């Protein structure tokens, strides 16, 4: 799009009081909706690729109008306590590649049902949303997905099993999950996976890190805040494909770090000898709707 045309569009948004900006690298136009009536102006002006909504109740009424913008590529919905049915039209966006849903605790399965039908989705981020095993089962329909982030969601074994079916994934982030052991066997078939983050994902048994040796493209592994100690060094040392390993806020000692560096000489270690802080001090745990999964 010509620069003068971009300037004209940005001015049009400014004139109606809508916060809009241009990405200096891609010329993508982004808008942030601050009031309910602004979405009507955005639909009228158009030419926008990214829309973000704040965490207010009125978003439930404004969100469906965003689905009328066929050129939309990225959508972010803040911590809005809205129902999953508000996402009923999201699959009508043929170019939507990125979607972030924050704190959707009201029938999140319904939202997943609509999201799973998005034809071009490459990045999906769920924040503090309670999805059931049936909802996670819909993930397998997202065959174009490359990035998946679950922040403080309760996955359980069934959730991990469904993630293992997303063979196009290149980046997987799971945070603040707690399981008896990490079911890493479910993701050993993700041959395109390049980055894996298990930030503050707590496993009380042997996590079986050596299973990740079968992921040929895995270059970055984030274990910060996990219960990883010196006795896990031998299994981590088998991950010869790694180029970055984050073990900050774990209980790996300096001696264990020294051994890791010998086992993985080509891998950069991100390390801090500080003990693991209790994650609940910063993020109170979600109440589980299910006793087990």
Short mmCIF file of C-alpha atoms in Angstrom, two decimals:
data_model
loop_
_atom_site.label_atom_id
_atom_site.label_comp_id
_atom_site.label_asym_id
_atom_site.label_seq_id
_atom_site.Cartn_x
_atom_site.Cartn_y
_atom_site.Cartn_z
CA UNK A 1 0.00 0.00 0.00
CA UNK A 2 1.43 3.45 -0.93
CA UNK A 3 2.65 5.54 1.98
CA UNK A 4 0.32 8.44 1.15
CA UNK A 5 -2.64 6.06 1.27
CA UNK A 6 -1.49 4.77 4.67
CA UNK A 7 -1.20 8.34 5.93
CA UNK A 8 -4.72 9.08 4.70
CA UNK A 9 -6.11 6.05 6.55
CA UNK A 10 -4.30 6.90 9.77
CA UNK A 11 -5.63 10.46 9.59
CA UNK A 12 -9.15 9.16 9.07
CA UNK A 13 -8.85 7.12 12.25
CA UNK A 14 -7.40 10.06 14.15
CA UNK A 15 -10.26 12.28 13.04
CA UNK A 16 -12.82 9.92 14.60
CA UNK A 17 -10.80 9.42 17.80
CA UNK A 18 -9.57 5.88 17.16
CA UNK A 19 -6.01 5.00 18.19
CA UNK A 20 -4.29 3.63 15.07
CA UNK A 21 -0.68 2.99 14.12
CA UNK A 22 1.44 1.57 11.30
CA UNK A 23 3.95 -1.23 11.66
CA UNK A 24 7.21 0.20 10.31
CA UNK A 25 8.32 -3.16 8.90
CA UNK A 26 5.15 -4.53 7.33
CA UNK A 27 2.96 -1.41 6.88
CA UNK A 28 0.27 -3.27 8.79
CA UNK A 29 -2.30 -0.93 10.34
CA UNK A 30 -3.30 -1.65 13.93
CA UNK A 31 -6.13 -0.17 15.97
CA UNK A 32 -6.93 -0.39 19.67
CA UNK A 33 -10.60 -0.22 20.56
CA UNK A 34 -11.11 1.82 23.72
CA UNK A 35 -14.85 2.45 23.56
CA UNK A 36 -17.74 0.39 22.23
CA UNK A 37 -18.79 2.86 19.53
CA UNK A 38 -15.30 2.92 17.97
CA UNK A 39 -15.71 -0.48 16.33
CA UNK A 40 -18.39 1.02 14.06
CA UNK A 41 -15.89 3.63 12.83
CA UNK A 42 -13.31 0.90 12.21
CA UNK A 43 -15.76 -1.12 10.12
CA UNK A 44 -16.55 2.00 8.06
CA UNK A 45 -12.93 3.03 7.43
CA UNK A 46 -11.51 -0.49 7.10
CA UNK A 47 -7.98 -1.13 5.81
CA UNK A 48 -6.94 -2.55 9.18
CA UNK A 49 -5.03 -5.77 9.79
CA UNK A 50 -4.85 -5.87 13.59
CA UNK A 51 -7.48 -5.07 16.24
CA UNK A 52 -7.10 -5.28 20.01
CA UNK A 53 -9.93 -5.09 22.52
CA UNK A 54 -9.59 -4.21 26.22
CA UNK A 55 -11.03 -6.20 29.10
CA UNK A 56 -14.50 -4.69 29.40
CA UNK A 57 -17.93 -6.30 29.36
CA UNK A 58 -19.09 -4.30 26.31
CA UNK A 59 -16.61 -6.23 24.18
CA UNK A 60 -19.22 -9.00 23.93
CA UNK A 61 -21.37 -6.71 21.75
CA UNK A 62 -18.52 -5.09 19.83
CA UNK A 63 -16.51 -8.19 18.97
CA UNK A 64 -18.90 -9.68 16.34
CA UNK A 65 -18.64 -6.46 14.33
CA UNK A 66 -14.89 -7.03 13.94
CA UNK A 67 -15.67 -10.20 12.01
CA UNK A 68 -17.05 -8.01 9.20
CA UNK A 69 -13.51 -6.82 8.36
CA UNK A 70 -12.40 -9.43 5.84
CA UNK A 71 -8.78 -8.26 5.73
CA UNK A 72 -8.21 -8.77 9.45
CA UNK A 73 -5.03 -10.77 10.14
CA UNK A 74 -4.61 -10.46 13.91
CA UNK A 75 -7.10 -10.16 16.76
CA UNK A 76 -6.48 -9.72 20.48
CA UNK A 77 -9.28 -9.89 23.04
CA UNK A 78 -8.23 -8.83 26.54
CA UNK A 79 -9.34 -10.25 29.86
CA UNK A 80 -13.02 -9.92 28.98
CA UNK A 81 -15.44 -12.13 30.87
CA UNK A 82 -17.46 -12.79 27.74
CA UNK A 83 -19.05 -15.96 26.51
CA UNK A 84 -17.51 -18.21 23.93
CA UNK A 85 -20.55 -17.70 21.69
CA UNK A 86 -19.25 -14.17 21.00
CA UNK A 87 -16.66 -15.80 18.72
CA UNK A 88 -19.31 -17.36 16.47
CA UNK A 89 -18.21 -15.39 13.40
CA UNK A 90 -14.45 -15.61 13.80
CA UNK A 91 -14.14 -18.38 11.22
CA UNK A 92 -15.49 -15.95 8.59
CA UNK A 93 -12.14 -14.13 8.59
CA UNK A 94 -10.22 -15.79 5.73
CA UNK A 95 -6.91 -14.05 6.50
CA UNK A 96 -6.88 -14.32 10.31
CA UNK A 97 -3.47 -15.68 11.34
CA UNK A 98 -3.11 -14.60 14.97
CA UNK A 99 -5.65 -14.82 17.79
CA UNK A 100 -5.23 -14.06 21.50
CA UNK A 101 -8.03 -14.79 23.96
CA UNK A 102 -7.55 -13.62 27.53
CA UNK A 103 -9.30 -14.92 30.66
CA UNK A 104 -12.24 -16.48 28.88
CA UNK A 105 -13.76 -18.61 31.63
CA UNK A 106 -17.34 -18.61 30.39
CA UNK A 107 -17.94 -21.63 28.12
CA UNK A 108 -14.44 -21.56 26.64
CA UNK A 109 -15.28 -24.80 24.82
CA UNK A 110 -17.80 -22.85 22.74
CA UNK A 111 -15.08 -20.40 21.76
CA UNK A 112 -12.77 -23.27 20.84
CA UNK A 113 -15.48 -24.72 18.62
CA UNK A 114 -15.55 -21.55 16.52
CA UNK A 115 -11.80 -20.92 16.63
CA UNK A 116 -11.06 -24.43 15.38
CA UNK A 117 -12.78 -23.55 12.09
CA UNK A 118 -10.46 -20.63 11.27
CA UNK A 119 -8.96 -21.60 7.89
CA UNK A 120 -5.61 -19.77 8.09
CA UNK A 121 -4.84 -19.52 11.83
CA UNK A 122 -1.11 -19.80 12.58
CA UNK A 123 -0.89 -18.48 16.16
CA UNK A 124 -3.33 -19.18 19.00
CA UNK A 125 -2.87 -17.85 22.54
CA UNK A 126 -5.19 -18.74 25.40
CA UNK A 127 -4.71 -16.94 28.73
CA UNK A 128 -6.33 -18.26 31.92
CA UNK A 129 -9.17 -20.02 30.15
CA UNK A 130 -10.85 -23.17 31.40
CA UNK A 131 -11.11 -25.55 28.47
CA UNK A 132 -12.39 -29.11 28.90
CA UNK A 133 -10.95 -32.24 27.23
CA UNK A 134 -13.71 -31.96 24.59
CA UNK A 135 -12.56 -28.42 23.83
CA UNK A 136 -8.94 -29.46 23.51
CA UNK A 137 -9.98 -32.23 21.13
CA UNK A 138 -10.95 -29.52 18.62
CA UNK A 139 -7.33 -28.38 18.40
CA UNK A 140 -6.56 -31.11 15.89
CA UNK A 141 -8.68 -29.25 13.31
CA UNK A 142 -6.18 -26.36 13.27
CA UNK A 143 -3.85 -27.92 10.72
CA UNK A 144 -2.19 -24.59 9.85
CA UNK A 145 -1.21 -23.76 13.45
CA UNK A 146 2.47 -22.96 14.01
CA UNK A 147 2.42 -21.29 17.44
CA UNK A 148 0.38 -22.37 20.45
CA UNK A 149 0.47 -20.71 23.87
CA UNK A 150 -1.48 -21.81 26.93
CA UNK A 151 -0.84 -19.49 29.88
CA UNK A 152 -2.23 -20.79 33.16
CA UNK A 153 -4.72 -23.12 31.53
CA UNK A 154 -5.46 -26.58 32.90
CA UNK A 155 -4.37 -28.96 30.16
CA UNK A 156 -3.97 -32.33 31.82
CA UNK A 157 -2.87 -35.42 29.90
CA UNK A 158 -5.74 -35.17 27.42
CA UNK A 159 -4.80 -31.63 26.51
CA UNK A 160 -1.19 -32.64 25.89
CA UNK A 161 -2.36 -35.57 23.80
CA UNK A 162 -4.32 -33.25 21.50
CA UNK A 163 -1.38 -30.86 21.19
CA UNK A 164 0.68 -33.79 19.96
CA UNK A 165 -1.54 -33.96 16.87
CA UNK A 166 -0.58 -30.45 15.70
CA UNK A 167 2.27 -31.56 13.47
CA UNK A 168 2.82 -28.07 12.00
CA UNK A 169 3.77 -26.50 15.36
CA UNK A 170 7.10 -24.70 15.49
CA UNK A 171 6.60 -23.01 18.89
CA UNK A 172 4.82 -24.36 21.97
CA UNK A 173 4.49 -22.48 25.27
CA UNK A 174 2.80 -23.98 28.34
CA UNK A 175 3.03 -22.10 31.63
CA UNK A 176 1.93 -22.73 35.22
CA UNK A 177 0.70 -26.26 34.55
CA UNK A 178 1.04 -28.85 37.34
CA UNK A 179 1.04 -32.58 36.71
CA UNK A 180 2.40 -35.68 38.46
CA UNK A 181 4.80 -35.91 35.53
CA UNK A 182 5.20 -34.14 32.20
CA UNK A 183 3.56 -36.21 29.43
CA UNK A 184 6.29 -35.31 26.94
CA UNK A 185 5.71 -38.56 25.08
CA UNK A 186 2.68 -36.94 23.46
CA UNK A 187 4.74 -34.26 21.69
CA UNK A 188 7.61 -36.41 20.42
CA UNK A 189 5.98 -36.44 16.98
CA UNK A 190 6.18 -32.67 16.54
CA UNK A 191 9.07 -32.88 14.10
CA UNK A 192 8.87 -29.18 13.15
CA UNK A 193 9.02 -27.88 16.73
CA UNK A 194 11.81 -25.32 17.18
CA UNK A 195 10.95 -23.66 20.51
CA UNK A 196 9.47 -25.21 23.64
CA UNK A 197 8.76 -23.27 26.84
CA UNK A 198 7.59 -24.96 30.04
CA UNK A 199 7.83 -21.86 32.22
CA UNK A 200 6.78 -22.72 35.80
CA UNK A 201 5.26 -25.98 34.61
CA UNK A 202 5.61 -28.21 37.64
CA UNK A 203 6.29 -31.93 37.41
CA UNK A 204 6.70 -33.98 40.58
CA UNK A 205 8.07 -37.04 38.80
CA UNK A 206 10.71 -37.69 36.17
CA UNK A 207 9.85 -35.33 33.28
CA UNK A 208 11.65 -37.56 30.78
CA UNK A 209 13.54 -34.78 29.00
CA UNK A 210 15.48 -37.34 26.97
CA UNK A 211 12.29 -37.92 24.96
CA UNK A 212 12.86 -34.51 23.38
CA UNK A 213 16.02 -35.79 21.70
CA UNK A 214 13.78 -37.05 18.91
CA UNK A 215 12.77 -33.50 17.93
CA UNK A 216 15.38 -32.71 15.26
CA UNK A 217 14.63 -28.98 14.91
CA UNK A 218 14.29 -28.13 18.61
CA UNK A 219 16.71 -25.27 19.24
CA UNK A 220 15.31 -23.48 22.31
CA UNK A 221 14.09 -25.04 25.56
CA UNK A 222 12.84 -22.90 28.46
CA UNK A 223 12.68 -24.71 31.80
CA UNK A 224 12.77 -21.61 34.00
CA UNK A 225 10.87 -21.99 37.24
CA UNK A 226 10.48 -25.76 36.89
CA UNK A 227 11.49 -28.42 39.42
CA UNK A 228 14.63 -29.28 37.49
CA UNK A 229 17.63 -30.35 39.55
CA UNK A 230 21.07 -31.89 39.02
CA UNK A 231 19.64 -35.38 38.65
CA UNK A 232 18.02 -34.24 35.35
CA UNK A 233 21.36 -33.20 33.86
CA UNK A 234 22.06 -36.59 32.17
CA UNK A 235 18.73 -36.56 30.29
CA UNK A 236 19.12 -32.90 29.33
CA UNK A 237 22.62 -33.69 28.11
CA UNK A 238 21.12 -35.91 25.41
CA UNK A 239 19.49 -32.93 23.68
CA UNK A 240 22.42 -32.28 21.35
CA UNK A 241 20.26 -30.25 18.96
CA UNK A 242 19.69 -27.46 21.51
CA UNK A 243 21.26 -24.05 21.02
CA UNK A 244 19.62 -22.26 23.98
CA UNK A 245 18.61 -23.76 27.34
CA UNK A 246 17.00 -21.57 30.01
CA UNK A 247 17.38 -23.04 33.51
CA UNK A 248 16.93 -19.88 35.58
CA UNK A 249 15.12 -20.30 38.91
CA UNK A 250 15.65 -24.06 38.93
CA UNK A 251 17.62 -26.04 41.52
CA UNK A 252 20.44 -26.97 39.17
CA UNK A 253 23.66 -26.17 40.98
CA UNK A 254 26.79 -24.57 39.57
CA UNK A 255 28.31 -28.02 39.50
CA UNK A 256 25.34 -29.29 37.50
CA UNK A 257 25.65 -26.33 35.16
CA UNK A 258 29.31 -27.10 34.58
CA UNK A 259 28.44 -30.67 33.69
CA UNK A 260 25.67 -29.52 31.35
CA UNK A 261 28.08 -27.27 29.51
CA UNK A 262 30.39 -30.21 28.91
CA UNK A 263 27.53 -32.34 27.62
CA UNK A 264 26.13 -29.53 25.43
CA UNK A 265 29.13 -27.46 24.34
CA UNK A 266 27.24 -25.75 21.49
CA UNK A 267 24.30 -24.72 23.68
CA UNK A 268 24.01 -21.32 25.36
CA UNK A 269 22.94 -21.68 29.00
CA UNK A 270 20.68 -19.06 30.60
CA UNK A 271 21.26 -19.60 34.30
CA UNK A 272 20.66 -18.06 37.71
CA UNK A 273 21.45 -19.87 40.98
CA UNK A 274 18.43 -18.39 42.75
CA UNK A 275 16.03 -20.94 44.31
CA UNK A 276 12.58 -21.51 42.86
CA UNK A 277 10.06 -18.98 44.21
CA UNK A 278 6.56 -20.24 44.78
CA UNK A 279 4.61 -19.39 41.63
CA UNK A 280 1.42 -18.96 43.66
CA UNK A 281 2.86 -15.86 45.32
CA UNK A 282 2.58 -14.10 41.99
CA UNK A 283 -0.27 -15.97 40.31
CA UNK A 284 -2.91 -17.51 42.63
CA UNK A 285 -3.79 -20.99 41.30
CA UNK A 286 -6.90 -21.47 39.22
CA UNK A 287 -9.69 -23.43 40.84
CA UNK A 288 -10.01 -26.73 39.05
CA UNK A 289 -13.39 -27.58 37.61
CA UNK A 290 -12.31 -31.19 37.23
CA UNK A 291 -10.64 -33.29 39.87
CA UNK A 292 -8.61 -35.07 37.20
CA UNK A 293 -8.18 -35.21 33.44
#
